[in-house]
Coordinates of C-alpha atoms in Angstrom, one line a residue:
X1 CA 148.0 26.0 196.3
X2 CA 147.8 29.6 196.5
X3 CA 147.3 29.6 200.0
X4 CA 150.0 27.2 200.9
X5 CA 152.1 29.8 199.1
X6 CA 151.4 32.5 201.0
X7 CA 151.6 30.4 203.9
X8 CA 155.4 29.9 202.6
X9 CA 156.1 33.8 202.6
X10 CA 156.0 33.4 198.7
X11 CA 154.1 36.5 197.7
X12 CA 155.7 37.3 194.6
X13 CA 155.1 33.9 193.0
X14 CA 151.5 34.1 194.3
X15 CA 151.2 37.7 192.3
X16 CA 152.9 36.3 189.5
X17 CA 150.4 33.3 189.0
X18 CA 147.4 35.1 189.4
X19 CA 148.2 38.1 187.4
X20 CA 148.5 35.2 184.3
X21 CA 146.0 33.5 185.3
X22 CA 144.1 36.6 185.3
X23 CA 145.1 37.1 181.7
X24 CA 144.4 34.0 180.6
X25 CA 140.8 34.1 181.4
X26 CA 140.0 37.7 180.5
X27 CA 138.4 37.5 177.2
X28 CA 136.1 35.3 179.0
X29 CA 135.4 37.3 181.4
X30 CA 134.9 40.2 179.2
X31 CA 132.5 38.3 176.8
X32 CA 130.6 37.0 179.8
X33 CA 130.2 40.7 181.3
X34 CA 129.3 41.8 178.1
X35 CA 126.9 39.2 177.0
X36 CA 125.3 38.5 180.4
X37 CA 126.0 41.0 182.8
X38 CA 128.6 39.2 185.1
X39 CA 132.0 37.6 184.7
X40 CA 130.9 34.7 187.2
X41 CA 128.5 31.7 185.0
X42 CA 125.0 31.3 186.1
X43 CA 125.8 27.4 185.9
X44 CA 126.0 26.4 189.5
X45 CA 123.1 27.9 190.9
X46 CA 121.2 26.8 187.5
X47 CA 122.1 23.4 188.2
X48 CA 121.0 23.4 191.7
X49 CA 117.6 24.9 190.7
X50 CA 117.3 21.5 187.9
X51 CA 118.5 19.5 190.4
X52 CA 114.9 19.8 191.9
X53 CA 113.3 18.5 189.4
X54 CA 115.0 15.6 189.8
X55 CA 114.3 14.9 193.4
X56 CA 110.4 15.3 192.8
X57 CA 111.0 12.3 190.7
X58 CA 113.5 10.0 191.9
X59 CA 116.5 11.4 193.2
X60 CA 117.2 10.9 196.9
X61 CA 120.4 11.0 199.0
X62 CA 121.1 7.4 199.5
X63 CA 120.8 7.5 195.5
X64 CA 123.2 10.5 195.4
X65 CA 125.8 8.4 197.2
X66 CA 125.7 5.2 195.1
X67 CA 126.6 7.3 192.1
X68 CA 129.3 9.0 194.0
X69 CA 130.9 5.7 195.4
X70 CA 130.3 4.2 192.3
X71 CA 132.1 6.7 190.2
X72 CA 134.5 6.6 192.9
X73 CA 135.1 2.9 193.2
X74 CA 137.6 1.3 190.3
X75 CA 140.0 4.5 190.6
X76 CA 142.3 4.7 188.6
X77 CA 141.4 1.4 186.6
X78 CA 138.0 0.9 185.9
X79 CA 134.9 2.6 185.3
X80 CA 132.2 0.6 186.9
X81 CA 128.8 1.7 185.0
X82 CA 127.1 -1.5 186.0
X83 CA 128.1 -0.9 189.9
X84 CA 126.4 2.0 189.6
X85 CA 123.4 0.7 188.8
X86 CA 123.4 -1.9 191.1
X87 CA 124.0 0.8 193.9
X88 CA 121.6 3.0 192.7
X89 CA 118.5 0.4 193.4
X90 CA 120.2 -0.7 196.9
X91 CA 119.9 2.3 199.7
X92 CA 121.5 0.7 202.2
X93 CA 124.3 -1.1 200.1
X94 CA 124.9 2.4 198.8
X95 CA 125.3 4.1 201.8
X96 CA 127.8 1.6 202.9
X97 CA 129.7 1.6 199.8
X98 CA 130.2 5.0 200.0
X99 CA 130.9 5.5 203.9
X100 CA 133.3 2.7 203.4
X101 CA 135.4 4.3 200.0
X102 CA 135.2 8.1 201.6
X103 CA 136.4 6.5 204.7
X104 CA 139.5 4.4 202.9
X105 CA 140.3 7.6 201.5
X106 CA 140.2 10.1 204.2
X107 CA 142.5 7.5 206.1
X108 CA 144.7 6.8 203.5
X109 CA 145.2 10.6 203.2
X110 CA 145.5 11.1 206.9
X111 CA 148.2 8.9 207.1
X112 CA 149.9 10.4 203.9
X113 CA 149.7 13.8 205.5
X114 CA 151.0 12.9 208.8
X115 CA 154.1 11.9 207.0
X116 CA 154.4 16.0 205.0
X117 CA 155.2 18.9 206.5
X118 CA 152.4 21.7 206.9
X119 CA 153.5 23.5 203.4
X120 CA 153.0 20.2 201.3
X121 CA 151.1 20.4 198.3
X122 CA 149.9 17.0 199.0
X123 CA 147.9 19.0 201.3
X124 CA 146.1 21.1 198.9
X125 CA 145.1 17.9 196.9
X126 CA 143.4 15.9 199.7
X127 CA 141.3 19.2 200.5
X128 CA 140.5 19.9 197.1
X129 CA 140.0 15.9 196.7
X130 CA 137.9 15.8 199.6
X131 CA 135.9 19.0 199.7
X132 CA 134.9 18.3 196.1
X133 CA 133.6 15.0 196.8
X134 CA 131.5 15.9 199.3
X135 CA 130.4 19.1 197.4
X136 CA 129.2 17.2 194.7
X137 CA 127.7 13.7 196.7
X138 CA 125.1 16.8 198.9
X139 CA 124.9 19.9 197.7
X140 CA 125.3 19.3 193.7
X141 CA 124.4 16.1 193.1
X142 CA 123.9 16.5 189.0
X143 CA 124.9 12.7 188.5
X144 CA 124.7 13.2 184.8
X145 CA 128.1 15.0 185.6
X146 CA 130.2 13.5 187.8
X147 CA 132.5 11.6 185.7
X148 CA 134.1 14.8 185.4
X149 CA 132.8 16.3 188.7
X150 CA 134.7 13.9 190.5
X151 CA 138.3 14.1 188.8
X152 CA 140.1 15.3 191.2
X153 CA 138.4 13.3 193.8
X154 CA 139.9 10.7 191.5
X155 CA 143.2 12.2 190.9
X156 CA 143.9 11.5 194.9
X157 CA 142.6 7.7 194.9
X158 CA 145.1 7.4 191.8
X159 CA 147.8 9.2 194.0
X160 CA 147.3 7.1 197.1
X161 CA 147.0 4.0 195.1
X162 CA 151.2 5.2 193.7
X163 CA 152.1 5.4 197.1
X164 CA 150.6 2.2 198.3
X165 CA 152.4 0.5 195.4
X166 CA 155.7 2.2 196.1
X167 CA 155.3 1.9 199.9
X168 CA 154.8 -2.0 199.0
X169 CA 158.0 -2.0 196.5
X170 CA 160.1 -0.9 199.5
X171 CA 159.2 -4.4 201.3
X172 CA 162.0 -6.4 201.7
X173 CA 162.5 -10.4 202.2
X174 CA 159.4 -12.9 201.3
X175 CA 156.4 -10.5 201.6
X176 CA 158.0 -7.9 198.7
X177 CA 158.2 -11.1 196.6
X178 CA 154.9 -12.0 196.7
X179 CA 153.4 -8.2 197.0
X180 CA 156.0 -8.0 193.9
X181 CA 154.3 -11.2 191.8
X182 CA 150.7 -10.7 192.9
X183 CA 151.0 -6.9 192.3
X184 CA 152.2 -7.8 188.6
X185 CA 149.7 -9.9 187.8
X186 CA 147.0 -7.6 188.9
X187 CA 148.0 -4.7 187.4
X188 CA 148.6 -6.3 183.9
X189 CA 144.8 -7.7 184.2
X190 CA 143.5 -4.3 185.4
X191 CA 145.6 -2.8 182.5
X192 CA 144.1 -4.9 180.2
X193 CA 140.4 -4.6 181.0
X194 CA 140.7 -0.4 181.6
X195 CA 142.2 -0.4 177.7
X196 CA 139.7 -2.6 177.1
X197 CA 137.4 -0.2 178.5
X198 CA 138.7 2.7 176.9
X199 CA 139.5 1.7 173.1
X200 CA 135.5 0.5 172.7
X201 CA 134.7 4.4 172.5
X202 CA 136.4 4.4 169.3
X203 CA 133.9 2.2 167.7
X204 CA 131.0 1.9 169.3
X205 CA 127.9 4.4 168.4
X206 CA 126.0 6.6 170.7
X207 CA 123.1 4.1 170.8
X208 CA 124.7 0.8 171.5
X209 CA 127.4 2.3 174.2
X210 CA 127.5 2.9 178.3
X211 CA 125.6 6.0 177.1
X212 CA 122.0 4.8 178.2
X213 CA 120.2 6.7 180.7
X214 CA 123.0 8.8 182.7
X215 CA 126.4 7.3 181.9
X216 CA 127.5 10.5 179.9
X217 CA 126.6 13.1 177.1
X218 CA 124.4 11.9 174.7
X219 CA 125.4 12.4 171.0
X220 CA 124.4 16.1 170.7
X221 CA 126.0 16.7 167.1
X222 CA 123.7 14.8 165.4
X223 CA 120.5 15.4 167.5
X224 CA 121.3 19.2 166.8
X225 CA 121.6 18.9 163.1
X226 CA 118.5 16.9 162.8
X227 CA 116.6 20.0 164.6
X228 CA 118.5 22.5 162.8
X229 CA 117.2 20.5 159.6
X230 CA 113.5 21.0 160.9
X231 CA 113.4 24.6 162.2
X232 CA 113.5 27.2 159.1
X233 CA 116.1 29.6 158.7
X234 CA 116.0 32.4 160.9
X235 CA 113.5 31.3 163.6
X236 CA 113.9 31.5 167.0
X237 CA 114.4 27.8 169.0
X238 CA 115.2 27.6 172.8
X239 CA 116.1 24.5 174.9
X240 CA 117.5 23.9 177.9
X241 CA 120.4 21.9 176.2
X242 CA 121.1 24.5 174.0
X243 CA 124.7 24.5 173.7
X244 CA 125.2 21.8 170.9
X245 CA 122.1 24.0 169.0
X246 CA 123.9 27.0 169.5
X247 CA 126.8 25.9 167.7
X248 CA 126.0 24.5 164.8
X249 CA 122.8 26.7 164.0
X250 CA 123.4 29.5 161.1
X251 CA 124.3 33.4 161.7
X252 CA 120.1 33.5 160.6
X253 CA 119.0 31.6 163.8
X254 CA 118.3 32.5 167.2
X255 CA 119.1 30.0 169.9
X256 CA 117.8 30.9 173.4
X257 CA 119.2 29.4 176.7
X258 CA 116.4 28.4 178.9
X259 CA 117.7 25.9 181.9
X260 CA 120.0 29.6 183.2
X261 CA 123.2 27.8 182.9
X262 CA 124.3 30.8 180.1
X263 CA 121.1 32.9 181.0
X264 CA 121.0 34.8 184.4
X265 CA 117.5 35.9 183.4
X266 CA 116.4 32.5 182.1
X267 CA 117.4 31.2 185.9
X268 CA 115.6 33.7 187.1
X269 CA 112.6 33.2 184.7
X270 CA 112.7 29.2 186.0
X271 CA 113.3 29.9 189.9
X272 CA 109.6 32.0 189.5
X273 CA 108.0 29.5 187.4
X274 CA 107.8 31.9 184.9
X275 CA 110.4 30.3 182.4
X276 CA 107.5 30.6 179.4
X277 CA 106.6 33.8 180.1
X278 CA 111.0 34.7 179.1
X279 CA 110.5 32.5 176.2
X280 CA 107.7 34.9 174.8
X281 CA 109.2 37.6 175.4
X282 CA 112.2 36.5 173.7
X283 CA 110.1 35.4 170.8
X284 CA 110.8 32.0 171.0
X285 CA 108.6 30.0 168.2
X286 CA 109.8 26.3 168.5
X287 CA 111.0 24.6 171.7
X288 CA 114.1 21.9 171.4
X289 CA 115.2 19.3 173.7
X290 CA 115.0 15.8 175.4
X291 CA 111.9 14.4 176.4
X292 CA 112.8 14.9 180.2
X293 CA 114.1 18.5 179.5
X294 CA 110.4 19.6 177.9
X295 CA 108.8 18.6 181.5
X296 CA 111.0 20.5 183.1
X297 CA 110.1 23.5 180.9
X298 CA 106.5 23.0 182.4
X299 CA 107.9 23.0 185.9
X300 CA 109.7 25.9 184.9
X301 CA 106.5 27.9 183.9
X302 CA 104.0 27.0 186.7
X303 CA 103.3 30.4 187.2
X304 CA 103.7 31.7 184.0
X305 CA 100.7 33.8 182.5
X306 CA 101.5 32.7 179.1
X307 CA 101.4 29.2 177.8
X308 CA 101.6 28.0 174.7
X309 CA 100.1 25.3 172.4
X310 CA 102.6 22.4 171.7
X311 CA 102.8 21.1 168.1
X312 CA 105.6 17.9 167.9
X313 CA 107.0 19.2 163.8
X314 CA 109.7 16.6 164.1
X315 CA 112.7 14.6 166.1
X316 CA 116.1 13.6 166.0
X317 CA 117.3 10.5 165.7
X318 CA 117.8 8.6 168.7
X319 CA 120.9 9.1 170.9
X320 CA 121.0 6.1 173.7
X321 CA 117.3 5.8 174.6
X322 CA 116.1 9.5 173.9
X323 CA 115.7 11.8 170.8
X324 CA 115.6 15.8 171.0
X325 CA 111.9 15.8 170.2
X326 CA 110.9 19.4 168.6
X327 CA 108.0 21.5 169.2
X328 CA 106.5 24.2 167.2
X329 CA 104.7 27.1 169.9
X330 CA 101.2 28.8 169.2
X331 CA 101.0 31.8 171.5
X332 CA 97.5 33.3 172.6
X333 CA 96.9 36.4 172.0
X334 CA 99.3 39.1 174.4
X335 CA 96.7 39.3 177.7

């Protein structure tokens, strides 16, 4: 949008937006200088570098693509969790799938452009739409994320979808009546079942909802109160989902970042295989996290020249299919 400012001679309203934006975000930026050297987040190289992990056990591209198309697919009525799955054990379905709802959208944007002027902000939507979906089907493909990855790829398929509706409202003579009846009664039913899909969140609990395996965030709260009830006061934990432990652990506890999301050394630390080696000399003494996320702490310290001795002291309860299982850590003597 900035750009398509400029490109309309509008210099003082760019200044203008950026200067408050500028504001806006500057006690973040100062906090993040101050607490980790840079104003720019470690998170998106960090999540590349887990990514990996992830690929040397299942992840694959066609697989990348049939959570894309299936996130994709449903906009802006349904989300299709079960589609998903289907997709993700199909290759070849999924490729389709996906080729075939990029495709509907890059045309249906194509022709939606050709019908703006240059300075449109439609414009800036379908790039941003566009860009971001294939940013996040190739480069980061954190499928644990893109529900919200994905939103504005979604925001244009729910913008197109308007001005198919409104281009059909404009019909005139038999085929606007029957657009006008059929249309109805879809949208009431797709109505119907995305409230439907919706309202369940209010009642159902973390176990027995869409959030098994990697529909969504587990329930962190409780998982992080459990550990906090198992650590004593004033230790030092680290996990790599350590943001949930962070904020509910006491002024007396130490929580330490370890997948470099929040950390640049931690990313660092992981990208050398030396992630246990930070975790000493941070004085970590109990370890924190899904089951998944304490392998990739071993991947993380392949190369480390310090590893500890793993003793389970307890779990949470169980969020979906997993619990945050904690670990306390005997270090050898300093080499």
């Amino acid at each position: 949008l900035g750009l398509l400012e400029l490109g309309r001679r509008r210099v003082r309203h760019v200044a203008w937006a950026a200067s408050e934006a500028a504001l806006v975000v500057a006690p973040w930026w100062i906090y993040s200088t101050m607490h980790h050297g840079s104003p720019v987040p470690e998170s998106g190289a960090a999540v590349i570098q887990l990514i990996e992990g992830h690929r040397e056990l299942y992840l694959t591209v066609s697989k990348q693509m049939a959570w894309a198309a299936g996130t994709l697919i449903g906009t802006p009525f349904l989300d299709f969790a079960w589609l998903r799955d289907e997709l993700f054990q199909e290759a070849v379905v999924a490729v389709a799938a996906w080729v075939m709802t990029v495709g509907l959208l890059v045309a249906a944007s194509a022709k939606l452009i050709r019908r703006t002027d240059s300075t449109s902000p439609i414009w800036a939507l379908v790039a941003h739409g566009v860009a971001t979906c294939m940013l996040y089907t190739f480069v980061v493909p954190a499928l644990w994320f893109f529900r919200r990855y994905l939103v504005a790829t979604e925001a244009l398929a729910a913008l197109l979808v308007a001005v198919a509706l409104a281009h059909a409202w404009r019909l005139r003579g038999q085929a606007r009546r029957a657009l006008v009846w059929s249309g109805l009664a879809l949208g009431i039913g797709l109505g119907a079942l995305a409230l439907g899909t919706s309202l369940r969140y209010l009642w159902v609990a973390p176990s027995g909802s869409v959030d098994q395996g990697l529909h969504g965030a587990k329930g962190y709260r409780e998982a992080a109160r459990d550990v906090l009830a198992v650590v004593p006061p004033g230790s030092t934990l680290a996990a790599l989902q350590s943001g949930a432990l962070s904020y509910y652990a006491d002024s007396e506890t130490t929580v330490v970042n370890l997948d470099g999301v929040v950390d640049g050394r931690a990313r660092a630390a992981f990208a050398d295989g030396r992630l246990s080696d930070y975790a000493r000399e941070r004085g970590v003494a109990y370890l924190a996290d899904w089951s998944f996320n304490l392998q990739e702490f071993a991947r993380g310290s392949k190369r480390s020249r310090s590893l500890p001795r793993f003793r389970k002291i307890g779990a949470g309860r169980a969020q979906g299919s997993d619990r945050f299982i904690v670990l306390e850590l005997d270090w050898p003597p300093n080499p």
